[in-house]
Amino acid sequence: MAGKTYFDYPTLFLVIFLICFGMVMIYSTSSYKSMMTYGNSYKWVLKQGLVVLGGAIAIFLISRADYRIIKGHKPAFLCLGIATFSMIAVLLVGAAKKGSVRWISIAGFQIQPSEFCKFLLIIYMANELAINASQHKLKTLGDHAKILVPTIPVIALVTNQNLSTGLVICAMVGIMTFVVSQRTKELIITAVAFMAGIVVYLMTANSYRNERFQIWLHPETHKKGFQTMQALYAIGSGGIFGKGLGQSMQKMGFIPESHNDMIFSIICEELGLFGAVCLILVFAALIWRMLLIAMNADELLGSLLVIGVITHIAMQVFVNIAVVTNTIPPTGIPLPFISYGGSSIFSTMIEMGIVLSVSRRIHLG
């Protein structure tokens, strides 16, 4: 007789905390600009709240469903096809926003398909890796190539529109492959060569990419280093315990779009080093809980799905904080659950629904 099934409530509580904290910080960072622009301080937080409500429904429904309904070659290639089609659609009918064409406008809503490509590729990779690993078909690099090559069009299209998102997807695909591969040395060499190639490309590519390096190296003198310097001022002025929630000065127009990718700098200013460290520890706890789910999943497919989500969230947290603190060259990537952005929060909540669905199939005893 099968033992009792399990549901990871700590993971759910951590997600709820991060989302609620994100809503508070979005209101804090956007209220001033919202009042100046729209005459009320709730414009952006209400829009985010509607998406979060939809995401909560998605988490509830997906977590209660059996994740194995997406098991098999057909669901895998369906997800890959949807991802490819959506990125082609951006090229054909994409809406320009902030100088970039990354969005599709549908019924007044702006959707960023690259955000949804993340979990679509997680589903594709998890299925194909699990199927081939169970059939002992991952012995040669050619075997790996059969799985990886179909993802190249999606990754190339995403990277062309948003390099940082493309790199996050590459990390997801690479780590998921590494976990089940028998060719670890070859994969490590390939990964190192890939990263070296990316660095060379960024340093020698078009002036826009190279300019990012110059901003990173000399933000205090570069004409476009204003945002980076203001973020560093915000972090430094927060001290140990911060100025207090809602008391930021840098959000008063000094940091453009402070409720988006640069929101961590305002967290540091208002809540100080203590608040920033606490937030990082909450993310660490969430990643740890998901690792436990991955290690105890009832089958390889479930483990790989969770590992893909872990990689996505961990990479975005690292890159976002590294950019805000000027540890790496500036690039636009949201802080999961915290930054304003409907496509980002909704797709991440779908991923968490999948993780909780995997946890529900763990058997105790």
Short mmCIF file of C-alpha atoms in Angstrom, two decimals:
data_model
loop_
_atom_site.label_atom_id
_atom_site.label_comp_id
_atom_site.label_asym_id
_atom_site.label_seq_id
_atom_site.Cartn_x
_atom_site.Cartn_y
_atom_site.Cartn_z
CA MET A 1 0.00 0.00 0.00
CA ALA A 2 1.41 3.42 -0.97
CA GLY A 3 2.40 5.83 1.76
CA LYS A 4 0.91 9.23 2.36
CA THR A 5 1.50 11.91 -0.24
CA TYR A 6 3.22 15.17 0.59
CA PHE A 7 2.71 18.84 -0.19
CA ASP A 8 5.47 21.36 0.43
CA TYR A 9 3.74 24.10 2.42
CA PRO A 10 7.03 25.82 3.38
CA THR A 11 7.70 26.45 -0.32
CA LEU A 12 4.20 27.86 -0.78
CA PHE A 13 4.60 30.14 2.26
CA LEU A 14 7.97 31.41 1.00
CA VAL A 15 6.44 32.20 -2.40
CA ILE A 16 3.50 34.00 -0.77
CA PHE A 17 5.91 36.03 1.39
CA LEU A 18 8.06 37.04 -1.58
CA ILE A 19 5.03 38.07 -3.65
CA CYS A 20 3.52 40.09 -0.79
CA PHE A 21 6.87 41.73 -0.07
CA GLY A 22 7.20 42.51 -3.77
CA MET A 23 3.78 44.18 -3.82
CA VAL A 24 4.74 46.34 -0.83
CA MET A 25 8.01 47.38 -2.48
CA ILE A 26 6.34 48.05 -5.85
CA TYR A 27 3.94 50.41 -4.12
CA SER A 28 6.76 52.06 -2.19
CA THR A 29 8.93 52.55 -5.28
CA SER A 30 6.21 53.54 -7.76
CA SER A 31 3.77 55.62 -5.69
CA TYR A 32 5.54 58.96 -6.22
CA LYS A 33 5.90 58.60 -10.00
CA SER A 34 2.39 57.16 -10.25
CA MET A 35 0.98 60.21 -8.46
CA MET A 36 2.93 62.59 -10.71
CA THR A 37 1.92 60.73 -13.89
CA TYR A 38 -1.61 59.49 -13.26
CA GLY A 39 -2.84 61.51 -10.28
CA ASN A 40 -3.04 58.47 -7.97
CA SER A 41 -0.36 56.43 -6.23
CA TYR A 42 -1.82 52.97 -6.94
CA LYS A 43 -1.59 52.68 -10.74
CA TRP A 44 1.28 50.18 -11.00
CA VAL A 45 0.61 48.22 -7.82
CA LEU A 46 -3.01 47.62 -8.87
CA LYS A 47 -1.91 46.40 -12.31
CA GLN A 48 0.59 44.05 -10.67
CA GLY A 49 -2.07 42.92 -8.20
CA LEU A 50 -4.40 41.83 -11.01
CA VAL A 51 -1.65 39.71 -12.56
CA VAL A 52 -0.75 38.24 -9.16
CA LEU A 53 -4.41 37.28 -8.66
CA GLY A 54 -4.32 35.45 -11.99
CA GLY A 55 -1.03 33.84 -10.99
CA ALA A 56 -2.52 32.69 -7.67
CA ILE A 57 -5.33 30.94 -9.56
CA ALA A 58 -2.71 29.35 -11.84
CA ILE A 59 -0.67 28.10 -8.86
CA PHE A 60 -3.78 26.61 -7.25
CA LEU A 61 -4.91 24.79 -10.39
CA ILE A 62 -1.47 23.61 -11.55
CA SER A 63 -0.34 22.46 -8.10
CA ARG A 64 -3.47 20.30 -7.75
CA ALA A 65 -3.05 18.76 -11.20
CA ASP A 66 -0.77 15.80 -11.89
CA TYR A 67 2.37 17.23 -13.51
CA ARG A 68 2.67 13.99 -15.50
CA ILE A 69 -0.02 15.26 -17.89
CA ILE A 70 2.87 17.10 -19.59
CA LYS A 71 4.92 13.91 -19.84
CA GLY A 72 6.03 12.59 -23.22
CA HIS A 73 7.43 13.63 -26.60
CA LYS A 74 4.21 15.28 -27.78
CA PRO A 75 3.86 17.75 -24.85
CA ALA A 76 7.60 18.44 -25.07
CA PHE A 77 7.59 19.38 -28.75
CA LEU A 78 4.27 21.21 -28.38
CA CYS A 79 5.92 23.46 -25.78
CA LEU A 80 8.97 23.91 -28.01
CA GLY A 81 6.72 24.79 -30.95
CA ILE A 82 4.74 27.34 -28.93
CA ALA A 83 7.98 28.95 -27.72
CA THR A 84 9.37 29.17 -31.26
CA PHE A 85 6.13 30.52 -32.72
CA SER A 86 5.76 33.16 -29.99
CA MET A 87 9.29 34.49 -30.57
CA ILE A 88 8.72 34.62 -34.35
CA ALA A 89 5.49 36.51 -33.66
CA VAL A 90 7.47 39.14 -31.74
CA LEU A 91 9.60 39.70 -34.83
CA LEU A 92 6.53 40.04 -37.05
CA VAL A 93 4.03 41.97 -34.91
CA GLY A 94 6.02 42.95 -31.83
CA ALA A 95 5.32 46.25 -30.09
CA ALA A 96 8.21 48.63 -29.40
CA LYS A 97 8.69 49.68 -25.77
CA LYS A 98 11.64 51.55 -24.26
CA GLY A 99 13.54 51.21 -27.51
CA SER A 100 13.20 47.43 -27.73
CA VAL A 101 10.78 45.13 -29.55
CA ARG A 102 10.14 42.37 -26.98
CA TRP A 103 6.39 42.59 -26.43
CA ILE A 104 3.19 41.53 -28.14
CA SER A 105 0.14 43.67 -27.55
CA ILE A 106 -3.07 41.64 -27.06
CA ALA A 107 -6.36 43.32 -26.07
CA GLY A 108 -4.51 46.20 -24.46
CA PHE A 109 -2.15 43.94 -22.52
CA GLN A 110 1.56 43.85 -23.29
CA ILE A 111 2.95 40.29 -23.08
CA GLN A 112 6.64 39.45 -23.17
CA PRO A 113 6.88 35.97 -24.77
CA SER A 114 10.53 35.46 -23.77
CA GLU A 115 9.40 35.16 -20.13
CA PHE A 116 7.05 32.30 -21.00
CA CYS A 117 9.71 30.62 -23.13
CA LYS A 118 11.57 29.83 -19.92
CA PHE A 119 9.05 27.36 -18.51
CA LEU A 120 8.17 26.07 -21.99
CA LEU A 121 11.82 25.12 -22.54
CA ILE A 122 12.01 23.65 -19.03
CA ILE A 123 9.12 21.32 -19.94
CA TYR A 124 10.74 20.39 -23.26
CA MET A 125 14.20 19.72 -21.78
CA ALA A 126 12.89 17.81 -18.74
CA ASN A 127 10.84 15.48 -20.93
CA GLU A 128 13.48 14.79 -23.55
CA LEU A 129 16.28 14.34 -21.01
CA ALA A 130 14.17 12.04 -18.80
CA ILE A 131 13.02 9.90 -21.74
CA ASN A 132 16.50 9.55 -23.23
CA ALA A 133 18.16 8.95 -19.85
CA SER A 134 15.67 6.19 -19.00
CA GLN A 135 16.46 4.53 -22.34
CA HIS A 136 20.24 4.98 -21.85
CA LYS A 137 20.46 7.21 -24.93
CA LEU A 138 22.69 9.93 -23.46
CA LYS A 139 26.05 8.26 -24.03
CA THR A 140 27.56 10.44 -26.77
CA LEU A 141 27.67 14.14 -27.54
CA GLY A 142 25.57 13.33 -30.59
CA ASP A 143 22.83 12.04 -28.30
CA HIS A 144 22.94 15.33 -26.41
CA ALA A 145 22.91 17.32 -29.64
CA LYS A 146 19.63 15.69 -30.73
CA ILE A 147 17.98 17.24 -27.67
CA LEU A 148 19.82 20.56 -27.61
CA VAL A 149 19.80 21.54 -31.30
CA PRO A 150 15.98 22.03 -31.48
CA THR A 151 16.27 24.68 -28.73
CA ILE A 152 18.74 26.80 -30.72
CA PRO A 153 16.14 28.75 -32.77
CA VAL A 154 14.27 29.78 -29.61
CA ILE A 155 17.46 30.70 -27.73
CA ALA A 156 18.77 32.65 -30.73
CA LEU A 157 15.52 34.60 -31.09
CA VAL A 158 15.37 35.36 -27.36
CA THR A 159 19.04 36.37 -27.24
CA ASN A 160 18.63 38.63 -30.25
CA GLN A 161 15.93 40.56 -28.39
CA ASN A 162 17.22 40.25 -24.81
CA LEU A 163 20.74 38.96 -24.17
CA SER A 164 20.36 38.55 -20.40
CA THR A 165 17.21 36.43 -20.77
CA GLY A 166 18.97 34.35 -23.42
CA LEU A 167 21.86 33.69 -21.03
CA VAL A 168 19.45 32.63 -18.27
CA ILE A 169 17.81 30.16 -20.67
CA CYS A 170 21.24 28.85 -21.71
CA ALA A 171 22.06 28.27 -18.03
CA MET A 172 18.78 26.41 -17.51
CA VAL A 173 19.33 24.18 -20.53
CA GLY A 174 22.98 23.56 -19.64
CA ILE A 175 22.46 22.67 -15.98
CA MET A 176 19.48 20.41 -16.70
CA THR A 177 21.62 18.57 -19.26
CA PHE A 178 24.60 18.38 -16.92
CA VAL A 179 22.52 16.78 -14.13
CA VAL A 180 21.69 13.66 -16.18
CA SER A 181 24.64 13.52 -18.57
CA GLN A 182 27.38 10.90 -18.56
CA ARG A 183 29.68 13.24 -20.54
CA THR A 184 30.40 15.70 -17.74
CA LYS A 185 33.96 16.59 -18.78
CA GLU A 186 32.96 17.38 -22.34
CA LEU A 187 30.01 19.46 -21.13
CA ILE A 188 32.21 21.43 -18.72
CA ILE A 189 34.71 22.16 -21.49
CA THR A 190 31.85 23.21 -23.79
CA ALA A 191 30.37 25.46 -21.09
CA VAL A 192 33.71 27.14 -20.39
CA ALA A 193 34.30 27.71 -24.11
CA PHE A 194 30.77 29.09 -24.46
CA MET A 195 31.23 31.54 -21.58
CA ALA A 196 34.60 32.65 -22.95
CA GLY A 197 32.98 33.22 -26.33
CA ILE A 198 30.21 35.30 -24.74
CA VAL A 199 32.77 37.50 -22.95
CA VAL A 200 34.74 38.04 -26.17
CA TYR A 201 31.54 38.79 -28.06
CA LEU A 202 30.39 41.35 -25.49
CA MET A 203 33.75 43.10 -25.50
CA THR A 204 34.09 43.22 -29.28
CA ALA A 205 30.46 43.37 -30.47
CA ASN A 206 28.51 46.42 -31.57
CA SER A 207 28.95 49.69 -29.73
CA TYR A 208 25.81 49.10 -27.63
CA ARG A 209 27.19 45.90 -26.05
CA ASN A 210 30.66 47.38 -25.62
CA GLU A 211 29.18 50.49 -24.08
CA ARG A 212 27.70 48.38 -21.29
CA PHE A 213 31.23 47.31 -20.33
CA GLN A 214 32.40 50.90 -20.30
CA ILE A 215 29.48 51.90 -18.05
CA TRP A 216 30.37 49.04 -15.71
CA LEU A 217 34.05 49.96 -15.53
CA HIS A 218 33.60 53.74 -15.24
CA PRO A 219 30.04 54.55 -14.06
CA GLU A 220 31.19 57.72 -12.32
CA THR A 221 32.53 59.29 -15.53
CA HIS A 222 30.49 57.64 -18.29
CA LYS A 223 27.64 59.77 -19.62
CA LYS A 224 25.24 56.82 -19.25
CA GLY A 225 26.45 55.74 -15.81
CA PHE A 226 23.79 57.85 -14.07
CA GLN A 227 21.44 54.98 -13.20
CA THR A 228 24.27 52.81 -11.87
CA MET A 229 25.63 55.62 -9.71
CA GLN A 230 22.20 56.50 -8.32
CA ALA A 231 21.63 52.83 -7.45
CA LEU A 232 24.96 52.74 -5.61
CA TYR A 233 24.07 55.98 -3.79
CA ALA A 234 20.79 54.39 -2.71
CA ILE A 235 22.53 51.25 -1.45
CA GLY A 236 25.19 53.24 0.40
CA SER A 237 22.75 55.70 1.98
CA GLY A 238 20.63 52.89 3.43
CA GLY A 239 23.33 51.87 5.90
CA ILE A 240 22.67 48.90 8.17
CA PHE A 241 18.96 49.29 8.89
CA GLY A 242 17.82 51.70 6.16
CA LYS A 243 15.91 54.95 6.15
CA GLY A 244 12.57 53.25 6.73
CA LEU A 245 9.91 51.82 4.45
CA GLY A 246 8.69 54.47 2.02
CA GLN A 247 11.45 56.93 2.92
CA SER A 248 13.66 56.51 -0.16
CA MET A 249 14.89 59.66 -1.88
CA GLN A 250 16.34 57.94 -4.96
CA LYS A 251 12.90 56.75 -6.09
CA MET A 252 11.87 60.38 -6.57
CA GLY A 253 12.98 60.27 -10.20
CA PHE A 254 16.69 59.76 -9.57
CA ILE A 255 16.56 56.05 -10.47
CA PRO A 256 14.49 55.61 -13.67
CA GLU A 257 11.92 52.78 -13.42
CA SER A 258 12.91 52.08 -9.83
CA HIS A 259 10.00 49.64 -9.44
CA ASN A 260 11.38 47.43 -12.22
CA ASP A 261 14.87 45.96 -12.53
CA MET A 262 16.49 48.38 -10.03
CA ILE A 263 14.07 47.71 -7.18
CA PHE A 264 16.77 45.99 -5.08
CA SER A 265 18.60 49.32 -4.71
CA ILE A 266 15.49 50.88 -3.13
CA ILE A 267 15.12 47.86 -0.84
CA CYS A 268 18.68 48.51 0.33
CA GLU A 269 17.97 52.22 0.83
CA GLU A 270 14.73 51.76 2.76
CA LEU A 271 15.49 48.56 4.68
CA GLY A 272 19.29 48.70 4.74
CA LEU A 273 21.81 45.91 4.62
CA PHE A 274 19.73 43.99 7.16
CA GLY A 275 16.66 43.97 4.92
CA ALA A 276 18.69 43.09 1.82
CA VAL A 277 20.38 40.15 3.56
CA CYS A 278 17.03 38.91 4.90
CA LEU A 279 15.58 38.98 1.38
CA ILE A 280 18.54 37.04 0.01
CA LEU A 281 18.14 34.48 2.81
CA VAL A 282 14.46 34.03 1.89
CA PHE A 283 15.49 33.33 -1.71
CA ALA A 284 18.13 30.89 -0.41
CA ALA A 285 15.49 29.13 1.69
CA LEU A 286 13.19 28.86 -1.33
CA ILE A 287 15.97 27.36 -3.45
CA TRP A 288 16.81 24.92 -0.64
CA ARG A 289 13.19 23.79 -0.35
CA MET A 290 13.02 23.25 -4.11
CA LEU A 291 16.25 21.25 -3.99
CA LEU A 292 14.63 18.97 -1.41
CA ILE A 293 11.63 18.53 -3.72
CA ALA A 294 13.92 17.73 -6.66
CA MET A 295 15.87 15.15 -4.64
CA ASN A 296 12.70 13.43 -3.42
CA ALA A 297 10.56 13.61 -6.58
CA ASP A 298 8.86 10.38 -7.59
CA GLU A 299 10.62 10.25 -10.98
CA LEU A 300 13.37 11.90 -13.03
CA LEU A 301 10.92 14.07 -14.97
CA GLY A 302 9.75 15.76 -11.77
CA SER A 303 13.32 16.30 -10.57
CA LEU A 304 14.35 17.90 -13.85
CA LEU A 305 11.33 20.19 -13.93
CA VAL A 306 12.22 21.50 -10.47
CA ILE A 307 15.93 21.81 -11.32
CA GLY A 308 15.00 23.96 -14.32
CA VAL A 309 12.94 26.27 -12.10
CA ILE A 310 15.71 26.44 -9.49
CA THR A 311 18.23 27.46 -12.15
CA HIS A 312 15.90 30.11 -13.55
CA ILE A 313 15.19 31.74 -10.18
CA ALA A 314 18.76 31.44 -8.84
CA MET A 315 20.26 32.91 -12.02
CA GLN A 316 17.87 35.85 -12.10
CA VAL A 317 18.38 36.66 -8.43
CA PHE A 318 22.16 36.55 -8.88
CA VAL A 319 22.22 38.59 -12.09
CA ASN A 320 19.75 41.22 -10.86
CA ILE A 321 21.59 41.84 -7.59
CA ALA A 322 24.96 41.75 -9.34
CA VAL A 323 23.81 44.39 -11.83
CA VAL A 324 22.33 46.66 -9.16
CA THR A 325 25.55 46.49 -7.12
CA ASN A 326 27.65 47.02 -10.30
CA THR A 327 29.34 43.64 -9.88
CA ILE A 328 28.67 42.80 -13.54
CA PRO A 329 27.88 45.01 -16.58
CA PRO A 330 24.36 46.51 -16.57
CA THR A 331 21.59 44.51 -18.19
CA GLY A 332 17.85 44.43 -17.77
CA ILE A 333 16.55 41.44 -15.83
CA PRO A 334 13.81 41.41 -13.15
CA LEU A 335 14.19 40.25 -9.57
CA PRO A 336 11.84 37.22 -9.33
CA PHE A 337 8.57 37.87 -7.44
CA ILE A 338 9.72 41.39 -6.53
CA SER A 339 10.15 43.51 -9.67
CA TYR A 340 7.17 45.00 -11.46
CA GLY A 341 6.25 43.13 -14.64
CA GLY A 342 3.18 41.08 -15.49
CA SER A 343 4.77 38.53 -17.81
CA SER A 344 7.64 37.89 -15.40
CA ILE A 345 5.56 37.35 -12.25
CA PHE A 346 2.86 35.31 -14.01
CA SER A 347 5.29 32.94 -15.73
CA THR A 348 7.26 32.49 -12.51
CA MET A 349 4.08 31.67 -10.60
CA ILE A 350 3.23 29.05 -13.24
CA GLU A 351 6.66 27.52 -12.62
CA MET A 352 6.00 27.44 -8.88
CA GLY A 353 2.70 25.70 -9.53
CA ILE A 354 4.64 22.99 -11.39
CA VAL A 355 7.11 22.69 -8.50
CA LEU A 356 4.28 22.31 -5.98
CA SER A 357 2.61 19.73 -8.24
CA VAL A 358 5.84 17.71 -8.18
CA SER A 359 5.96 18.01 -4.37
CA ARG A 360 2.38 16.70 -4.11
CA ARG A 361 3.48 13.43 -5.76
CA ILE A 362 6.22 12.73 -3.19
CA HIS A 363 5.33 9.67 -1.14
CA LEU A 364 6.12 9.46 2.56
CA GLY A 365 6.91 6.08 3.97
#
